[in-house]
Coordinates of C-alpha atoms and ligand atoms in Angstrom, one line a residue:
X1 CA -76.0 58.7 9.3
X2 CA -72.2 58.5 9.2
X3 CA -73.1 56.7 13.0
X4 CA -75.3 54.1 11.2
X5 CA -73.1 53.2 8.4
X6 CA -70.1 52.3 10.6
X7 CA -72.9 50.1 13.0
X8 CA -74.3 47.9 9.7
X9 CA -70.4 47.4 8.8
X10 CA -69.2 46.2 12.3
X11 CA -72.3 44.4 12.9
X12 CA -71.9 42.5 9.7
X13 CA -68.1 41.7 10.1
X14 CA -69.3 40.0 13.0
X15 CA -70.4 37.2 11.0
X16 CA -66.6 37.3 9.7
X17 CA -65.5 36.5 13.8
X18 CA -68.0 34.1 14.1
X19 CA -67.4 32.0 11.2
X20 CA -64.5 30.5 12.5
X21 CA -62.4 30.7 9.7
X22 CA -59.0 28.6 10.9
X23 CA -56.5 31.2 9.5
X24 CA -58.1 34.2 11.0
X25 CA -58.5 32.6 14.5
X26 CA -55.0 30.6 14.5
X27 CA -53.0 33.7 15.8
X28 CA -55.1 34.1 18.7
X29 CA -57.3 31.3 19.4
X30 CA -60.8 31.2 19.2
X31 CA -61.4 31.8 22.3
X32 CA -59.9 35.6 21.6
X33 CA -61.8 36.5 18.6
X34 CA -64.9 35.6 20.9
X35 CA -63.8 37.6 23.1
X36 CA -62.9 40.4 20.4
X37 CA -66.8 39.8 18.9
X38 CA -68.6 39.9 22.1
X39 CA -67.1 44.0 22.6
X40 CA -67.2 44.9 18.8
X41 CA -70.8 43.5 19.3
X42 CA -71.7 45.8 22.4
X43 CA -69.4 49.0 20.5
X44 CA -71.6 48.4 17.0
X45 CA -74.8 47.9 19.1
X46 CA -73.9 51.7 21.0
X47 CA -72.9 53.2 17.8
X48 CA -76.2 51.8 16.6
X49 CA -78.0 53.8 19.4
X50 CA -76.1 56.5 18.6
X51 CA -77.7 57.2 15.2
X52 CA -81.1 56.8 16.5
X53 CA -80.5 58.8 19.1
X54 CA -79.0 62.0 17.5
X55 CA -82.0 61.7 14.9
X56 CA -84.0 61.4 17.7
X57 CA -82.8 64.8 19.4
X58 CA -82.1 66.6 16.8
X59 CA -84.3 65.9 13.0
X60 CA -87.0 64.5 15.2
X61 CA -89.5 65.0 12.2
X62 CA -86.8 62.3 9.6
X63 CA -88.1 59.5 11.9
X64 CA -91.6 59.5 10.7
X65 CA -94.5 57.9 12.7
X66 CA -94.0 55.6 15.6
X67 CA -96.8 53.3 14.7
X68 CA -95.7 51.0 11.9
X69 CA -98.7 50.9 10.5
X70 CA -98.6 54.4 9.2
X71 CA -94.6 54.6 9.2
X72 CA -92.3 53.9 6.1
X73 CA -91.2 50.5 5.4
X74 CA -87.8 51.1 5.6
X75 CA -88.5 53.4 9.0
X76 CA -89.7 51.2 10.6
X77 CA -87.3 48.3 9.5
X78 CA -85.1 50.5 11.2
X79 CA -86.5 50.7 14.3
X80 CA -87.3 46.9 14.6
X81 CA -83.7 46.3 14.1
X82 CA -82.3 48.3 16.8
X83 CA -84.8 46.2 18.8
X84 CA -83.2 42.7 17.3
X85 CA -79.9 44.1 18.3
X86 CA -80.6 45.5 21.5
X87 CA -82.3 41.9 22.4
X88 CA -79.5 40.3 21.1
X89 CA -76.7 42.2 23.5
X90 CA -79.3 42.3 26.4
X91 CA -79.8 38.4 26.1
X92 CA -75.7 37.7 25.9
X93 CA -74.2 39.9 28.5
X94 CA -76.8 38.5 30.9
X95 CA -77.6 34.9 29.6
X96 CA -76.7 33.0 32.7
X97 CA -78.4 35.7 34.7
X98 CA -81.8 35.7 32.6
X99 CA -81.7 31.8 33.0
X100 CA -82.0 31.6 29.0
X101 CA -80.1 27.5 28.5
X102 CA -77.1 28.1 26.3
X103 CA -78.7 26.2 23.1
X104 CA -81.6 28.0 23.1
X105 CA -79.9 31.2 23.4
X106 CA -77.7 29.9 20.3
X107 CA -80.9 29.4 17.8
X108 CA -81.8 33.0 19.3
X109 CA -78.8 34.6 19.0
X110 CA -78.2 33.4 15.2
X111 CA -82.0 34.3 14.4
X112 CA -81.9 37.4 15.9
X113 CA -78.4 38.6 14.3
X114 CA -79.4 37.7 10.4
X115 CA -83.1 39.1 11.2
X116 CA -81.3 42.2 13.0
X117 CA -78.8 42.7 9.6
X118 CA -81.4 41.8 7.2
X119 CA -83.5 44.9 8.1
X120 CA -81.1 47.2 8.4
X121 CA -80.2 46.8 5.0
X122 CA -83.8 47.1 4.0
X123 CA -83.6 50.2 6.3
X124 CA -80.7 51.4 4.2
X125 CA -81.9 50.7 0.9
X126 CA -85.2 52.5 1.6
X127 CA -83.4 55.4 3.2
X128 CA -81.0 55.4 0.1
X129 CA -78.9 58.3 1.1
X130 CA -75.4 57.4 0.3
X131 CA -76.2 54.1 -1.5
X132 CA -77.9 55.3 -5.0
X133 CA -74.3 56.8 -6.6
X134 CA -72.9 53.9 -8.5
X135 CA -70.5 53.5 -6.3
X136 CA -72.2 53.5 -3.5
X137 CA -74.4 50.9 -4.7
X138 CA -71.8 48.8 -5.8
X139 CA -70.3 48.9 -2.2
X140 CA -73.5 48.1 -0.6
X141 CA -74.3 44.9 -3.1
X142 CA -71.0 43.6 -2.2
X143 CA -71.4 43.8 1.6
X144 CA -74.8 41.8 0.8
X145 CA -73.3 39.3 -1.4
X146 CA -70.4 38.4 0.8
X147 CA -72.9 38.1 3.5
X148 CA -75.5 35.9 1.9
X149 CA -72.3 33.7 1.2
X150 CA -70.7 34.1 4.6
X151 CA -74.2 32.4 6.0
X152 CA -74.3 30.1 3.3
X153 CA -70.8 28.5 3.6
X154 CA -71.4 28.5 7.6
X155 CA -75.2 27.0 7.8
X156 CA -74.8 25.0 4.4
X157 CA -71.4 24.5 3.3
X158 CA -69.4 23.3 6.7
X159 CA -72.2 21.4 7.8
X160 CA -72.1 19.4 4.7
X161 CA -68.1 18.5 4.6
X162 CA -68.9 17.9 8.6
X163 CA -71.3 15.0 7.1
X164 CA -69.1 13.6 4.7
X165 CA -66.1 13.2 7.5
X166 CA -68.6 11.2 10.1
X167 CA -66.9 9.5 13.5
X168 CA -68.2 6.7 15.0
X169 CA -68.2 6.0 18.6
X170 CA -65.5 3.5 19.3
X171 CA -66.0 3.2 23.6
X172 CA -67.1 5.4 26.0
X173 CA -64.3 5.0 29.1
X174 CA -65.1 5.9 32.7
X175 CA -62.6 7.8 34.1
X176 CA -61.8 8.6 37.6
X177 CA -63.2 11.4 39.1
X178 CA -66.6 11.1 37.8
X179 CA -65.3 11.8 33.9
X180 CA -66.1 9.6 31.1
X181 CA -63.4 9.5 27.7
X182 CA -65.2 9.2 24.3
X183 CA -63.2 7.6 22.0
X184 CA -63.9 8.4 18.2
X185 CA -62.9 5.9 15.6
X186 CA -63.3 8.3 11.9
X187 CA -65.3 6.6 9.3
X188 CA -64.1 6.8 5.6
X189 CA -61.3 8.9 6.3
X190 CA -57.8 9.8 7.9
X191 CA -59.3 11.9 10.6
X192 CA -58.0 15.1 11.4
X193 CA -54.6 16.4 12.5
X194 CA -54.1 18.9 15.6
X195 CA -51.2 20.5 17.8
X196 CA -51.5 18.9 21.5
X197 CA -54.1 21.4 23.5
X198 CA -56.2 22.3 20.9
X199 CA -60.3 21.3 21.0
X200 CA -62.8 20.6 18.6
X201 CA -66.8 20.9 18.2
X202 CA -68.5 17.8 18.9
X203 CA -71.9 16.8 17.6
X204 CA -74.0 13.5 18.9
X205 CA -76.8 12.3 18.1
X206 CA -77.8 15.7 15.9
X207 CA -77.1 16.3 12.4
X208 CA -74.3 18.9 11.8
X209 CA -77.2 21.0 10.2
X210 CA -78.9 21.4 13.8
X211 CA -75.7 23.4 15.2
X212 CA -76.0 21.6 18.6
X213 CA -72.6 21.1 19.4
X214 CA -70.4 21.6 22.3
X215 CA -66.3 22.0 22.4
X216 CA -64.1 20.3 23.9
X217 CA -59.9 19.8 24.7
X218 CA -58.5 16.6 21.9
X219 CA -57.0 14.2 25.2
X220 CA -55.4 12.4 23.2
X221 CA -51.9 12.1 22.2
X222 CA -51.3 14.5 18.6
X223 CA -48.5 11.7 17.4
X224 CA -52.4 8.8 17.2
X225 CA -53.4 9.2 13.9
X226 CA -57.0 8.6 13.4
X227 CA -58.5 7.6 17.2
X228 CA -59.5 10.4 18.9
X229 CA -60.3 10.9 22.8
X230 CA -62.1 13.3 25.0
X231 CA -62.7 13.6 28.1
X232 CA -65.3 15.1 29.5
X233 CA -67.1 15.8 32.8
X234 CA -70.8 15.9 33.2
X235 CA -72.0 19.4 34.6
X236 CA -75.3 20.3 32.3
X237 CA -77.6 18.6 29.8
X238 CA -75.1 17.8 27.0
X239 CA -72.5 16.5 29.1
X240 CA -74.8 14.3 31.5
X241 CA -75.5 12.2 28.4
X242 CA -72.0 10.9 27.7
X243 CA -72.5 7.9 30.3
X244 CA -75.5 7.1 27.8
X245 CA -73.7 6.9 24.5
X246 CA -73.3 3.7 22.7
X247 CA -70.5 2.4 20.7
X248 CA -71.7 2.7 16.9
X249 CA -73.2 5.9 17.4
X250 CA -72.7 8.7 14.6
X251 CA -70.8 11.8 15.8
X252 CA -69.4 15.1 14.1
X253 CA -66.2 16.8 14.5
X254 CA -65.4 20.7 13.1
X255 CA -61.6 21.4 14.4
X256 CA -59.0 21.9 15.4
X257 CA -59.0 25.4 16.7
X258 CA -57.3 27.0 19.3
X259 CA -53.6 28.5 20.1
X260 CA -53.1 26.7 23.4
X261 CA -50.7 24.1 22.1
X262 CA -46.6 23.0 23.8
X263 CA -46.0 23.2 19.8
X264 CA -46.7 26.7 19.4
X265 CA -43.6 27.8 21.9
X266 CA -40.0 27.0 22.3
X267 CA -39.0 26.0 25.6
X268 CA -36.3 24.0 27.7
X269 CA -39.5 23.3 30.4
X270 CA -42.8 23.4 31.3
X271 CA -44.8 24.3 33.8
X272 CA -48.7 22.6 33.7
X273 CA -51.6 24.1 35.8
X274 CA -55.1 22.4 35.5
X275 CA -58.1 22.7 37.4
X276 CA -60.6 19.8 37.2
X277 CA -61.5 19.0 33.6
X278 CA -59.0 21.2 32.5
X279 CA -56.9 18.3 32.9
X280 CA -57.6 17.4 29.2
X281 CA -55.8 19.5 27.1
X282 CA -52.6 18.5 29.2
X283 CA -53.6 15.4 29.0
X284 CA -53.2 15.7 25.7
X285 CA -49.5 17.2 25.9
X286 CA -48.5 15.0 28.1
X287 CA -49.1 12.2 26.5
X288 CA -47.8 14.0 22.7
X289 CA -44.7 14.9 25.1
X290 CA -44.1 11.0 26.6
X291 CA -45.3 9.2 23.0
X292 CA -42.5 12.0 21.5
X293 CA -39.8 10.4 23.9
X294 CA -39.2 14.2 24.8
X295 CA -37.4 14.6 27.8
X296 CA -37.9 18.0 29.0
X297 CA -38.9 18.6 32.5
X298 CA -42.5 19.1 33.2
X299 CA -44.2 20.2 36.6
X300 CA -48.1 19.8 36.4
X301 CA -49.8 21.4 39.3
X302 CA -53.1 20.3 39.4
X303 CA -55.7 21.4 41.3
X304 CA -59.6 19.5 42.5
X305 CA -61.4 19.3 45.7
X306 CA -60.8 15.7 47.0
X307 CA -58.7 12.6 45.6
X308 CA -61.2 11.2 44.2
X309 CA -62.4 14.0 41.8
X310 CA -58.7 13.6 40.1
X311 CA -59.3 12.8 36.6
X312 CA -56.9 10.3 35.2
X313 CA -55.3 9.9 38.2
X314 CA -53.7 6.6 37.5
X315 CA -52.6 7.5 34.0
X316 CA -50.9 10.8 35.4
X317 CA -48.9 8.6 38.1
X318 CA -47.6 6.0 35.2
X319 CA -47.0 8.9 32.7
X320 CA -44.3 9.4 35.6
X321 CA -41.7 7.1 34.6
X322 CA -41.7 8.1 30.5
X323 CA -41.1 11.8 31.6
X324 CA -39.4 14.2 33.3
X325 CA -42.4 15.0 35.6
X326 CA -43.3 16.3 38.7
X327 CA -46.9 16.2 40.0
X328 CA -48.1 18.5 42.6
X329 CA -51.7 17.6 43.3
X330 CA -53.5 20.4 44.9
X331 CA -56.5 19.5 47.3
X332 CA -59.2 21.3 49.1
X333 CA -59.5 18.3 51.7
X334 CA -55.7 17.3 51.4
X335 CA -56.1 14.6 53.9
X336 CA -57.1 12.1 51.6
X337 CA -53.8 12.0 49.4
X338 CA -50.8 11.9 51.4
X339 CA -48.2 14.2 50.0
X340 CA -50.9 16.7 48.4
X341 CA -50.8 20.3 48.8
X342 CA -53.5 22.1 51.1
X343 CA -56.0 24.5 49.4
X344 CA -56.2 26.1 46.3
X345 CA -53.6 27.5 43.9
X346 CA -52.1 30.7 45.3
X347 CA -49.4 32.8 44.2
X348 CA -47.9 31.5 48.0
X349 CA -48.3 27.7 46.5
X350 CA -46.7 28.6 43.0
X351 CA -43.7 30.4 44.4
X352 CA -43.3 26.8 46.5
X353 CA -43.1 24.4 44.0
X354 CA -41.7 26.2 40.7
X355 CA -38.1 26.4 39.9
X356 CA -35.7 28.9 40.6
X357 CA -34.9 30.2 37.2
X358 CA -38.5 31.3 36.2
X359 CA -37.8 33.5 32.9
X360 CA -37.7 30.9 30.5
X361 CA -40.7 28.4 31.5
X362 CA -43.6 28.3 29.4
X363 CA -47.3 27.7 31.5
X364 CA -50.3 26.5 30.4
X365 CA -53.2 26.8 32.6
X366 CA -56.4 25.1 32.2
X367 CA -59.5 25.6 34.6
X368 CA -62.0 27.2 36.2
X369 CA -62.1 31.4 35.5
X370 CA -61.6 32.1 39.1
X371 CA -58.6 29.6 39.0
X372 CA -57.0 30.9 35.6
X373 CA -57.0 34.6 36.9
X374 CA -54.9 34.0 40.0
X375 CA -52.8 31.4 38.4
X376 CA -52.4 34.3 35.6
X377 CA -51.5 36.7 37.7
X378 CA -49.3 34.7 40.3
X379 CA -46.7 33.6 37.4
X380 CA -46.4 36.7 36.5
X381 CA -45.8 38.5 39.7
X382 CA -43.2 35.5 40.5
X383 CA -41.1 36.1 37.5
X384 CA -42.6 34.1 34.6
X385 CA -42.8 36.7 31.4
X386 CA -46.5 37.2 30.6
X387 CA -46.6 36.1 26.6
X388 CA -45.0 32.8 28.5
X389 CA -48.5 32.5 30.4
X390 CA -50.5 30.7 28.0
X391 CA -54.9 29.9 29.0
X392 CA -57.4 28.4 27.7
X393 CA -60.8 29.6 28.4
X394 CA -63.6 26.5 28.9
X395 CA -66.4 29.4 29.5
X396 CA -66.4 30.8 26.1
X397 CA -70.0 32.8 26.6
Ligands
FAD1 C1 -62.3 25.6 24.2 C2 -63.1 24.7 25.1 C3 -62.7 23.5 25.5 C4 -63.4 22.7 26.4 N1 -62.9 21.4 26.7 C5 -63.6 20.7 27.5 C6 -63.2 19.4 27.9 O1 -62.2 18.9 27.4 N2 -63.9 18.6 28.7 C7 -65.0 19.1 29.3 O2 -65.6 18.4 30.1 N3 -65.5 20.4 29.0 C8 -64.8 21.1 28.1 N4 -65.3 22.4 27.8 C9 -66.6 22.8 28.4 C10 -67.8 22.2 27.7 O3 -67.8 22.7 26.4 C11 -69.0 22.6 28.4 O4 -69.0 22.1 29.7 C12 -70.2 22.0 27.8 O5 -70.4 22.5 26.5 C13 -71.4 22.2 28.7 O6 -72.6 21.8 28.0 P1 -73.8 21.1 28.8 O7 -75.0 21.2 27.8 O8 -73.5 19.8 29.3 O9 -74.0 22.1 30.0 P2 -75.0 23.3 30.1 O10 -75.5 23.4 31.6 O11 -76.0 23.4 29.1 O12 -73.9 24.5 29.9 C14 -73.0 24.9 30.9 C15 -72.3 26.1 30.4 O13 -71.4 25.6 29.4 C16 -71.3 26.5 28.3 N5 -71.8 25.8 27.1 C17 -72.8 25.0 26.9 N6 -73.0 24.6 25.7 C18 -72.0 25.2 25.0 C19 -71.6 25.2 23.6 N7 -72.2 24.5 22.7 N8 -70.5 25.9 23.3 C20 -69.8 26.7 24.2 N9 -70.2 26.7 25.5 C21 -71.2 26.0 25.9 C22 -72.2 27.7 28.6 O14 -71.5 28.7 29.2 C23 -73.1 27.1 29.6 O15 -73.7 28.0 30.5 C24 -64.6 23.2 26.9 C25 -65.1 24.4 26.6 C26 -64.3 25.2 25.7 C27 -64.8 26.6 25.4

């Protein structure tokens, strides 16, 4: 029983994780406390087979009949939510490899969770060992109510401010390198304000209600008050629509979030390694960095397949001559940019082109997991202090 309490409790400060609260998440970044849910999940969903299991073995006879129609209420509440939860892990740890889209999963996922939490409480109220003393009961109505309100201020509450702070589609830019920039003008109000790096959630053509939104890097320069750019590359459903999008058009913003940000660290240089459309948070420092007339050095690595796949290309070259900054472009068919570096980013290619004195640069990384891991783990091994490696995560599930 002891096993079962301390399941209901971490499963239901999972909604805490998942709420995004700024303050929790700002130490971290989002990103993190994602990561931090997704094995608190799994550990609450184990403990959770714990119970039924040690019932199971040893006071076979407390878990009544199998059959719900001759089982307790509360029995078999209990067993239907071991079933939610065990859907629930089963269908995250192997999304992609169940083929289940990611928005469906979403509505799943939250269904699931509050259907999952809802009957274990029923499950523990009809049980009622250790929740009829006063203050046990007390205990157990707070978890509820703090619950009930946790949902509420997610599903109801954020939603509604998102409404009342609308965007409007200024232009939708084609960028080189088959990525589009969509530029939000806010409507009604002063926008929002955020460190260089961080993202946002986007929602267009949905109401914030529907919880169909995707997140994305701010590309834009922090020092622009109001405008606000992204820039995004099409690789599924969501993102294939951008093209489509029409100046005019309503869109939703919840953000800033994340702890990638040049304003979170001190340092006398940086050292910027993208991959693709990870391009767009730097983006977004570079430009802070060259609109802030700061002239610290800067080396951006960046990494794609061919020239034309380079994202901002032009941009990057003219950001030259307001910065300090060196650009190593990193191709897999080098041949078509003269100067460019052959292959992909390697601990061999890192210790090439960063600077001798290694133990005070600060990195960002940005870019495909495969890339972040070996750029992670080259700057390390070539000096660079790992709280100075700093990554941000596109593949958050
Ligand atoms: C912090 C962060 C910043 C990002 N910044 C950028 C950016 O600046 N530019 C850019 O092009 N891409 C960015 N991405 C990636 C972008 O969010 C996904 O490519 C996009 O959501 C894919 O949606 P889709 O429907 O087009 O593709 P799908 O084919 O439906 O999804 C492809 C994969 O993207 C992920 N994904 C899809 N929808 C969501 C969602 N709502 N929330 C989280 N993950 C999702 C899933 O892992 C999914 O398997 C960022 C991701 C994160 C986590």
């Amino acid at each position: 029983m002891a096993i079962g309490f301390a399941a209901a409790v971490t499963l239901g400060l999972q909604f805490v994780l998942t709420a995004r609260f700024r303050r929790l998440s700002a130490p971290f970044g989002i990103d993190i406390v994602y990561y931090f849910h997704r094995y608190m999940a799994v550990f609450a969903f184990l403990l959770l087979l714990g119970h039924w299991l040690l019932l199971r073995l040893v006071y076979p006879e407390s878990l009544g009949a199998a059959d719900p129609r001759e089982a307790p209420l509360h029995l078999s509440a209990g067993r239907a939510a071991l079933l939610c939860f065990a859907l629930l892990v089963l269908s995250s740890i192997w999304r992609k490899q169940l083929r289940i889209a990611y928005e469906p999963w979403r509505v799943m996922h939250v269904l699931l969770s509050v259907a999952g939490l809802t009957l274990a409480v029923v499950h523990l109220q009809g049980v009622g060992n250790y929740s009829h003393l006063p203050g046990q009961a007390l205990f157990w109505q707070i978890f509820l109510v703090l619950w009930i309100m946790l949902i509420i201020y997610v599903r109801v509450i954020k939603p509604a401010r998102m409404l009342r702070r609308p965007y409007r589609v200024d232009r939708v830019r084609r960028e080189t390198g088959s990525a589009c920039t969509l530029v939000l003008q806010p409507q009604g109000h002063d926008g929002l304000r955020f460190a260089p790096g961080q993202f946002a959630w986007l929602t267009l053509r949905a109401s914030p209600f529907a919880f169909r939104e995707h997140p994305f890097s701010i590309a834009s320069s922090a020092t622009t008050s109001g405008q606000l750019e992204f820039t995004i590359k099409a690789l599924g459903d969501f993102t294939a629509t951008l093209p489509n999008i029409r100046a005019g058009e309503l869109a939703y913003l919840d953000g800033p979030y994340g702890a990638f940000s040049i304003d979170r660290v001190e340092a006398d240089a940086f050292v910027l390694i993208a991959g693709g459309v990870g391009i767009a948070p730097i983006a977004s420092m570079l430009r802070t960095i060259a609109e802030r007339g700061d002239r610290r050095a800067v080396l951006l690595v960046y990494a794609n397949r061919h020239r034309d796949g380079i994202i901002l290309r032009e941009e990057l070259e003219s950001l030259r001559a307001r910065l300090d900054l060196r650009i190593v472009h990193v191709l897999q068919e080098p041949q078509s940019l003269p100067g460019a570096e052959a292959g992909l980013i390697s601990r061999e290619l890192l210790a090439r082109v960063l600077p001798q004195q290694r133990k005070a640069l600060q990195c960002f990384v940005c870019g495909p997991t495969p890339m972040l891991r070996v750029a992670e783990q080259a700057l390390h091994a070539l000096g660079v202090p790992m709280r100075q490696v700093h990554s941000e995560i596109f593949d958050l599930v």
